[in-house]
Amino acid sequence: MFTQPSVGLNERVEYASAEWLAETQRFLESRCAAHPGASFSFSAHLDNPPPHLNGGDEPFGYTVRIADGTVQTETRPRTDVDLFQRGDYNAGLPMAWVVYGDDPTYRERIVREYRHLARDRAGEPVGAMPEDPELAGLLGEMHDHLARRTLNNPDVAHRVKHYGLERHVAALADTGYTVLEDAFTDEYALALREETHRNHAGRAEDASFRATMLLERGQIWEEAVIHPWVVTLADHLLGRGNLIYQSDTIVKGPGLDTHPGLHSDYAASMVEEPFPDFCLEATAVWAIDDFRGDCGPTVIVPGSFRERRQVPQGTTQEGSVTIELAPGSIAFWHGATWHGSTPRKAAGKRTSLHNAYSRNFVRPIERYEEIDLEIVDRNPPVFSTLCGLDDAFGKSGEMGADFERLGYAARSGFGRATGFGTELLGE
């Protein structure tokens, strides 16, 4: 058995596409009859959209007008509206896919983080939401309805470019690792640290330094696993449709050496040598606390993924380099790259989050196919894909394979970082 998302695969749409706008109109028309006097208009001008959505020179975006219970939509931006916003397509995409729900604390936190990532490229709204609380509530429902259906930009190279990740992609190809600086705020680090220590509380001193299966242990871990920069690098190395391999936190006290020597992250999957020349697994390590100097940082052997083998027995850390991570940074590496830990010499404890991702045919360490439906439904499609709910593996019935998911995976380009959509089917 597996969890069936409430939103069907055929209901998913790309942000600001013609299909997305049609779903916007359909939703509003189904509700506006109950608001006969409602009047409001909004528009977005989206710079740098994916070429497959806008191949011409015309401004790209959308406009929606509600008047006297009717709804009109237009596939271009207009400024003569009640609420207008202009910004970069990819910078605004995560804010389009976040499901706000009824928790104002969550909304404040996630909007702050996505605005932090966007810097000033998401743009500031001009105008205001309607004063009528019922109409404002309807627009909130519309947002969440669309967010549950909004796909990530399938053009991975386009995301890499417009998130400014080109140097990180180059570093992955050269050394096998990179560091995403200033990837989350101090406020977010505090929230992550508090949740981590809550999960670790009450353990004996000699108990495990890990807490695992995080996607079932709180919404903040769900947010972290779909960090836009991280999932873009994962898609680049592993192809679209990749899975969450493992999600865990580590609390490291003085003298503790969690991973002495060197290892590759392929060890748990018993990958036969020589490793394939494409990446099977990649790891993101969040520096919730300082990862520098005496704090017990990670060491790595640059370029060692090209060895295409496990670390030979008896190999020391000689020739490795230290990954210096300031708080708020995320290290990301190719899973075949040799790396290890160093003992913590500083006082106090160091907290970190480790999210590992795997190619869609690699069996993960953690299993989320039966994750609670409530968790799935408060997240965008990228989350259910990571949980393994959108591919056909393990979902055959007595009448054969799950052909709906086989088709979806093919159209979505699962396993590939280049090409997307119908081009993969030769259509």
Coordinates of C-alpha atoms in Angstrom, one line a residue, residues 47-240:
D47 CA 10.7 38.1 -15.6
N48 CA 12.9 35.3 -17.0
P49 CA 10.2 32.7 -17.4
P50 CA 11.2 29.2 -18.7
P51 CA 11.6 29.4 -22.5
H52 CA 9.1 26.6 -23.0
L53 CA 6.4 28.8 -21.4
N54 CA 7.2 31.9 -23.2
G55 CA 9.3 31.7 -26.3
G56 CA 8.5 35.3 -27.5
D57 CA 9.4 38.8 -26.5
E58 CA 6.0 39.7 -25.0
P59 CA 5.8 40.3 -21.3
F60 CA 5.0 37.1 -19.4
G61 CA 2.6 36.8 -16.5
Y62 CA -1.1 36.7 -15.8
T63 CA -4.0 38.9 -14.9
V64 CA -7.2 37.9 -13.0
R65 CA -10.3 40.1 -12.6
I66 CA -13.3 39.3 -10.4
A67 CA -16.3 41.5 -10.9
D68 CA -19.9 40.9 -9.9
G69 CA -19.5 37.1 -9.5
T70 CA -17.7 36.7 -12.9
V71 CA -14.0 35.9 -13.5
Q72 CA -11.9 36.9 -16.4
T73 CA -8.3 35.9 -17.0
E74 CA -5.5 36.9 -19.3
T75 CA -2.2 35.4 -20.1
R76 CA -0.2 38.6 -19.8
P77 CA 0.4 41.1 -17.0
R78 CA -1.5 44.4 -16.5
T79 CA -0.8 47.2 -14.2
D80 CA -4.4 48.6 -14.0
V81 CA -5.3 46.2 -11.1
D82 CA -5.8 46.3 -7.4
L83 CA -2.7 44.2 -6.6
F84 CA 0.4 44.0 -8.9
Q85 CA 3.7 42.4 -8.5
R86 CA 6.8 42.1 -10.8
G87 CA 9.6 39.8 -10.1
D88 CA 11.7 36.9 -11.3
Y89 CA 9.9 33.7 -12.2
N90 CA 12.1 31.3 -10.3
A91 CA 12.4 33.6 -7.3
G92 CA 8.6 33.7 -7.0
L93 CA 8.0 30.1 -7.8
P94 CA 8.6 28.7 -4.2
M95 CA 6.1 31.3 -2.8
A96 CA 3.6 30.1 -5.4
W97 CA 3.9 26.4 -4.3
V98 CA 3.8 26.9 -0.5
V99 CA 0.6 25.8 1.1
Y100 CA -0.1 28.3 3.8
G101 CA -2.9 26.6 5.6
D102 CA -4.3 28.1 8.9
D103 CA -1.0 28.4 10.8
P104 CA 0.2 32.1 10.8
T105 CA 3.5 31.1 12.4
Y106 CA 4.3 28.7 9.6
R107 CA 3.3 31.3 7.0
E108 CA 5.5 34.0 8.5
R109 CA 8.5 31.6 8.8
I110 CA 8.3 30.2 5.2
V111 CA 7.7 33.5 3.6
R112 CA 10.6 35.0 5.4
E113 CA 12.9 32.1 4.2
Y114 CA 11.8 32.2 0.6
R115 CA 12.2 36.0 0.5
H116 CA 15.6 35.5 2.0
L117 CA 16.5 33.2 -0.9
A118 CA 15.0 35.5 -3.5
R119 CA 16.9 38.5 -2.1
D120 CA 15.2 41.4 -3.9
R121 CA 14.3 39.5 -7.1
A122 CA 10.8 38.4 -6.1
G123 CA 9.6 42.0 -6.2
E124 CA 7.3 43.9 -3.9
P125 CA 3.5 44.0 -4.3
V126 CA 1.9 47.3 -5.3
G127 CA -1.6 47.7 -3.9
A128 CA -3.2 45.6 -1.2
M129 CA -5.4 42.6 -0.6
P130 CA -9.2 43.2 -0.4
E131 CA -10.5 44.6 2.9
D132 CA -13.5 42.2 2.7
P133 CA -12.5 39.3 4.9
E134 CA -14.6 36.8 3.0
L135 CA -13.0 37.8 -0.3
A136 CA -9.5 37.8 1.2
G137 CA -10.3 34.3 2.6
L138 CA -11.4 33.1 -0.9
L139 CA -8.1 34.3 -2.4
G140 CA -6.2 32.5 0.3
E141 CA -8.1 29.3 -0.5
M142 CA -7.3 29.9 -4.2
H143 CA -3.6 30.2 -3.4
D144 CA -3.5 26.9 -1.4
H145 CA -5.6 25.1 -4.0
L146 CA -3.1 26.1 -6.7
A147 CA 0.0 25.5 -4.5
R148 CA -1.0 21.9 -4.0
R149 CA -1.0 21.6 -7.9
T150 CA 2.0 23.7 -8.7
L151 CA 5.0 21.9 -10.2
N152 CA 8.6 22.9 -9.9
N153 CA 10.2 24.4 -13.1
P154 CA 11.1 21.3 -15.1
D155 CA 14.0 23.1 -16.9
V156 CA 16.8 22.3 -14.4
A157 CA 19.4 24.4 -16.3
H158 CA 17.1 27.4 -16.3
R159 CA 16.7 27.1 -12.5
V160 CA 20.5 26.7 -12.1
K161 CA 21.0 29.9 -14.0
H162 CA 18.4 32.0 -12.4
Y163 CA 19.1 30.8 -8.8
G164 CA 22.8 31.8 -9.5
L165 CA 24.0 28.2 -9.0
E166 CA 26.3 27.9 -12.0
R167 CA 29.5 28.1 -9.9
H168 CA 28.1 25.5 -7.6
V169 CA 27.4 23.1 -10.5
A170 CA 30.9 23.8 -11.8
A171 CA 32.4 22.9 -8.3
L172 CA 30.4 19.7 -8.2
A173 CA 31.8 18.7 -11.5
D174 CA 35.4 19.6 -10.5
T175 CA 35.7 18.6 -6.8
G176 CA 32.5 16.8 -6.0
Y177 CA 31.2 19.2 -3.4
T178 CA 30.1 22.8 -3.0
V179 CA 28.9 25.2 -0.2
L180 CA 25.7 27.2 -0.5
E181 CA 26.4 30.3 1.6
D182 CA 23.7 32.2 3.5
A183 CA 21.1 29.5 2.5
F184 CA 18.8 30.1 5.6
T185 CA 18.3 32.7 8.2
D186 CA 19.4 32.8 11.9
E187 CA 15.8 32.6 12.9
Y188 CA 15.4 29.4 10.9
A189 CA 18.5 28.0 12.4
L190 CA 17.1 28.7 15.9
A191 CA 13.8 26.9 15.0
L192 CA 15.7 23.9 13.5
R193 CA 18.0 23.7 16.6
E194 CA 15.0 23.8 19.0
E195 CA 13.2 21.0 17.1
T196 CA 16.4 18.9 16.9
H197 CA 17.0 19.1 20.6
R198 CA 13.4 18.3 21.3
N199 CA 13.8 15.1 19.2
H200 CA 17.0 14.2 21.0
A201 CA 15.8 15.1 24.5
G202 CA 15.8 12.5 27.3
R203 CA 18.3 10.2 25.6
A204 CA 21.1 8.5 27.6
E205 CA 24.6 9.9 27.1
D206 CA 25.6 6.8 25.2
A207 CA 22.5 6.8 23.0
S208 CA 22.5 7.5 19.2
F209 CA 23.6 11.0 18.1
R210 CA 21.0 10.8 15.4
A211 CA 17.3 11.4 15.0
T212 CA 15.9 10.0 11.8
M213 CA 12.6 9.8 9.7
L214 CA 12.3 13.5 10.1
L215 CA 9.6 14.0 7.4
E216 CA 7.2 12.4 9.8
R217 CA 8.3 14.5 12.8
G218 CA 7.2 18.0 12.0
Q219 CA 6.5 20.6 9.3
I220 CA 9.9 22.3 9.5
W221 CA 11.6 19.2 8.2
E222 CA 9.1 19.1 5.3
E223 CA 10.1 22.7 4.4
A224 CA 13.8 22.0 4.6
V225 CA 13.7 18.9 2.3
I226 CA 12.3 21.0 -0.6
H227 CA 14.8 23.9 -0.2
P228 CA 14.7 25.4 -3.8
W229 CA 18.5 25.6 -4.2
V230 CA 19.1 22.1 -2.8
V231 CA 16.4 20.4 -4.9
T232 CA 17.9 22.1 -7.9
L233 CA 21.3 20.7 -7.3
A234 CA 19.8 17.3 -6.5
D235 CA 17.9 17.4 -9.8
H236 CA 21.1 18.4 -11.6
L237 CA 23.1 15.5 -10.2
L238 CA 20.4 12.8 -9.9
G239 CA 17.8 13.8 -12.5
R240 CA 14.2 14.8 -11.8

